[in-house]
Tab-separated table of C-alpha atoms in Angstrom:
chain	number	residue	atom	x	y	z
A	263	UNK	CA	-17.260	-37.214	67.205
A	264	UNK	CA	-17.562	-37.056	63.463
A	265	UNK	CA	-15.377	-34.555	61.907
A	266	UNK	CA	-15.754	-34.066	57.960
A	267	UNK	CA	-13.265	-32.171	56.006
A	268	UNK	CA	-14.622	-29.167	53.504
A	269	UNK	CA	-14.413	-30.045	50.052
A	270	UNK	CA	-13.469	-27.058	48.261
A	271	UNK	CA	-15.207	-27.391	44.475
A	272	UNK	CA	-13.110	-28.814	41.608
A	273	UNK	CA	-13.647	-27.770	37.851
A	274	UNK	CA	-14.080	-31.305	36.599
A	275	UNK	CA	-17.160	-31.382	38.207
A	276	UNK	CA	-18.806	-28.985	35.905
A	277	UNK	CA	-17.681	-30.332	32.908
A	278	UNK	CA	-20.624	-30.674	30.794
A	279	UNK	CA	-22.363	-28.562	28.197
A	280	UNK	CA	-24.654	-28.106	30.543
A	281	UNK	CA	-23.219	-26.273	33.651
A	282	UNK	CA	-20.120	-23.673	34.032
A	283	UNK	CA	-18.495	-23.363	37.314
A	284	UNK	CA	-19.593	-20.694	39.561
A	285	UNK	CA	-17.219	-17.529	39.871
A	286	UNK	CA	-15.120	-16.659	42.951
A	287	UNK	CA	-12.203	-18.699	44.441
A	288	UNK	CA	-12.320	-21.079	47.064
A	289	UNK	CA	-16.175	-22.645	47.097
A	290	UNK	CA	-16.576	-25.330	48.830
A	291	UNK	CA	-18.819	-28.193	47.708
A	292	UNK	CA	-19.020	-31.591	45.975
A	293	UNK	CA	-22.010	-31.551	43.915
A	294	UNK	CA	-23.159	-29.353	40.543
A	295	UNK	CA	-25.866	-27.895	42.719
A	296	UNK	CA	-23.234	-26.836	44.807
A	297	UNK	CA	-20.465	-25.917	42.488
A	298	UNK	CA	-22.224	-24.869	38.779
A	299	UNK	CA	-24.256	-22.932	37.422
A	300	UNK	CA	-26.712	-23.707	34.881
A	301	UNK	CA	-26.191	-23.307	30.856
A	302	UNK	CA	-29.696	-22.546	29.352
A	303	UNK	CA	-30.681	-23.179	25.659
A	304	UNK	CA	-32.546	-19.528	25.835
A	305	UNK	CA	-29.197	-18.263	26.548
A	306	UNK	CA	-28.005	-20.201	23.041
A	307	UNK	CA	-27.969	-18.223	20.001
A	308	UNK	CA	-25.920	-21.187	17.891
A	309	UNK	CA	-29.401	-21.867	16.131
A	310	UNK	CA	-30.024	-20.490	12.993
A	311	UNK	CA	-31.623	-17.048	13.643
A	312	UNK	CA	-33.870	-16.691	10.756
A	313	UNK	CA	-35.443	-19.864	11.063
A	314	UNK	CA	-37.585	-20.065	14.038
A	315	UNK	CA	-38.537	-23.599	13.811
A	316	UNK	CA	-34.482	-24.242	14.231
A	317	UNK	CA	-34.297	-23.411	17.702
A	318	UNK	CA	-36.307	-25.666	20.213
A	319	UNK	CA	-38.382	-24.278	23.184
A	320	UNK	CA	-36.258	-23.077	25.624
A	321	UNK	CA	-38.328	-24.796	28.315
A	322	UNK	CA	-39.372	-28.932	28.827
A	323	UNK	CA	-42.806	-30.012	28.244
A	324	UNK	CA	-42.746	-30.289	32.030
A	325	UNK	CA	-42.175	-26.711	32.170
A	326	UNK	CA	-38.726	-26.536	33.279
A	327	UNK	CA	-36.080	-24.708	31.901
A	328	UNK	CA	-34.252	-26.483	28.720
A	329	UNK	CA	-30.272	-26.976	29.931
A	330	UNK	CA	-27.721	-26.585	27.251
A	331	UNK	CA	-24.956	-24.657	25.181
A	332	UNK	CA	-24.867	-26.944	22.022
A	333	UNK	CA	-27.098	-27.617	18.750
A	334	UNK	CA	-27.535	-30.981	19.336
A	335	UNK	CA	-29.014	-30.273	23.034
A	336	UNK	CA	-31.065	-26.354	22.040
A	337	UNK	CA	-31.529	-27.061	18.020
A	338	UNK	CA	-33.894	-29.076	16.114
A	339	UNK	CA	-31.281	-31.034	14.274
A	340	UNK	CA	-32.837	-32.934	11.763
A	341	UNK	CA	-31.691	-35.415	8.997
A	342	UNK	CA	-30.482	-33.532	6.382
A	343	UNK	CA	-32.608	-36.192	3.970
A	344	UNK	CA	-35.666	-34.302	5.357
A	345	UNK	CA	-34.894	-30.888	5.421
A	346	UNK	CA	-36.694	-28.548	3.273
A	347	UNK	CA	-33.643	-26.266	0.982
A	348	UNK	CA	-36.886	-24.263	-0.958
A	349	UNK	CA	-35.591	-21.155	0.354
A	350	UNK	CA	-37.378	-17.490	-0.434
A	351	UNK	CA	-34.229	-16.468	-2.152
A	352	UNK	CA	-33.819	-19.050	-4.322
A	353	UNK	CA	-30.291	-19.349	-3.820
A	354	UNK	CA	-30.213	-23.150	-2.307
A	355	UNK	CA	-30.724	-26.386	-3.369
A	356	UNK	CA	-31.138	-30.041	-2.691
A	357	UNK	CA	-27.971	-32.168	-3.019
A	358	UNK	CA	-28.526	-35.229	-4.823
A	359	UNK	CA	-28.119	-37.133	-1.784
A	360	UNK	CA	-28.363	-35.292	1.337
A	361	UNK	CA	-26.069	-36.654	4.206
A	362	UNK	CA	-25.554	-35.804	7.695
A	363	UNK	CA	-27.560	-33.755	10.201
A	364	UNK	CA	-28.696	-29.938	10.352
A	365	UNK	CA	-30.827	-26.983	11.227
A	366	UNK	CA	-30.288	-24.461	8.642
A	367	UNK	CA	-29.426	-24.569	5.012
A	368	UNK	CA	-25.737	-24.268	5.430
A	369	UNK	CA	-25.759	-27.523	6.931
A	370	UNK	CA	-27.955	-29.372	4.920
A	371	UNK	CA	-28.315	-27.281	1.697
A	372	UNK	CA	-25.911	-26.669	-1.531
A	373	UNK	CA	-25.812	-23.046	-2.675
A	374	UNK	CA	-27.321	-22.197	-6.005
A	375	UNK	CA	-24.472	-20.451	-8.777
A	376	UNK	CA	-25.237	-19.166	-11.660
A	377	UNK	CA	-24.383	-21.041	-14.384
């Protein structure tokens, strides 16, 4: 006779950005399919919200939904040296030379003062 022992779920094994543990005490599993539940991007409102070309599509070419809580996994990050800071309001501007990564002009942008 083979006897197993239950395996009652463990919180390291959701520790990603893409899956929380499931509520209630005592599950018993091994897996993420048995233990977490899924963190979609179209649950993600870290993007900048009045861009919509900042957020990516919240599903996979494949169709399937896009998994994620962070801007690097729901956000079109882009390289700073190609984002566009021409902004309606005129109140941003290119820094001489643009560093780092972003999806909105407080990222990748320097604000405008009077002088």
């Amino acid at each position: 006779e083979h006897c197993c022992k239950p395996k009652s779920c463990t919180e390291d094994i959701c520790n990603s950005t893409q899956y929380l543990p499931k509520s209630g005490m005592g599950l018993l599993g091994s897996t993420m399919q048995e233990c977490c539940n899924p963190r979609y991007c179209a649950d993600y409102d870290g993007c900048s919200a009045n861009l919509d070309e900042a957020k990516l599509p919240d599903k996979n070419k494949d169709g399937t939904p896009r998994l994620g809580s962070t801007d690097e996994e729901c956000c079109n990050v882009v390289p700073c040296s190609e984002f566009n800071c021409t902004s309606a309001d005129g109140l941003w501007t290119t820094p001489a030379e643009p560093s780092g990564h972003g999806h909105d002009f407080s990222h990748c942008c320097e604000p405008l003062f009077c002088a």
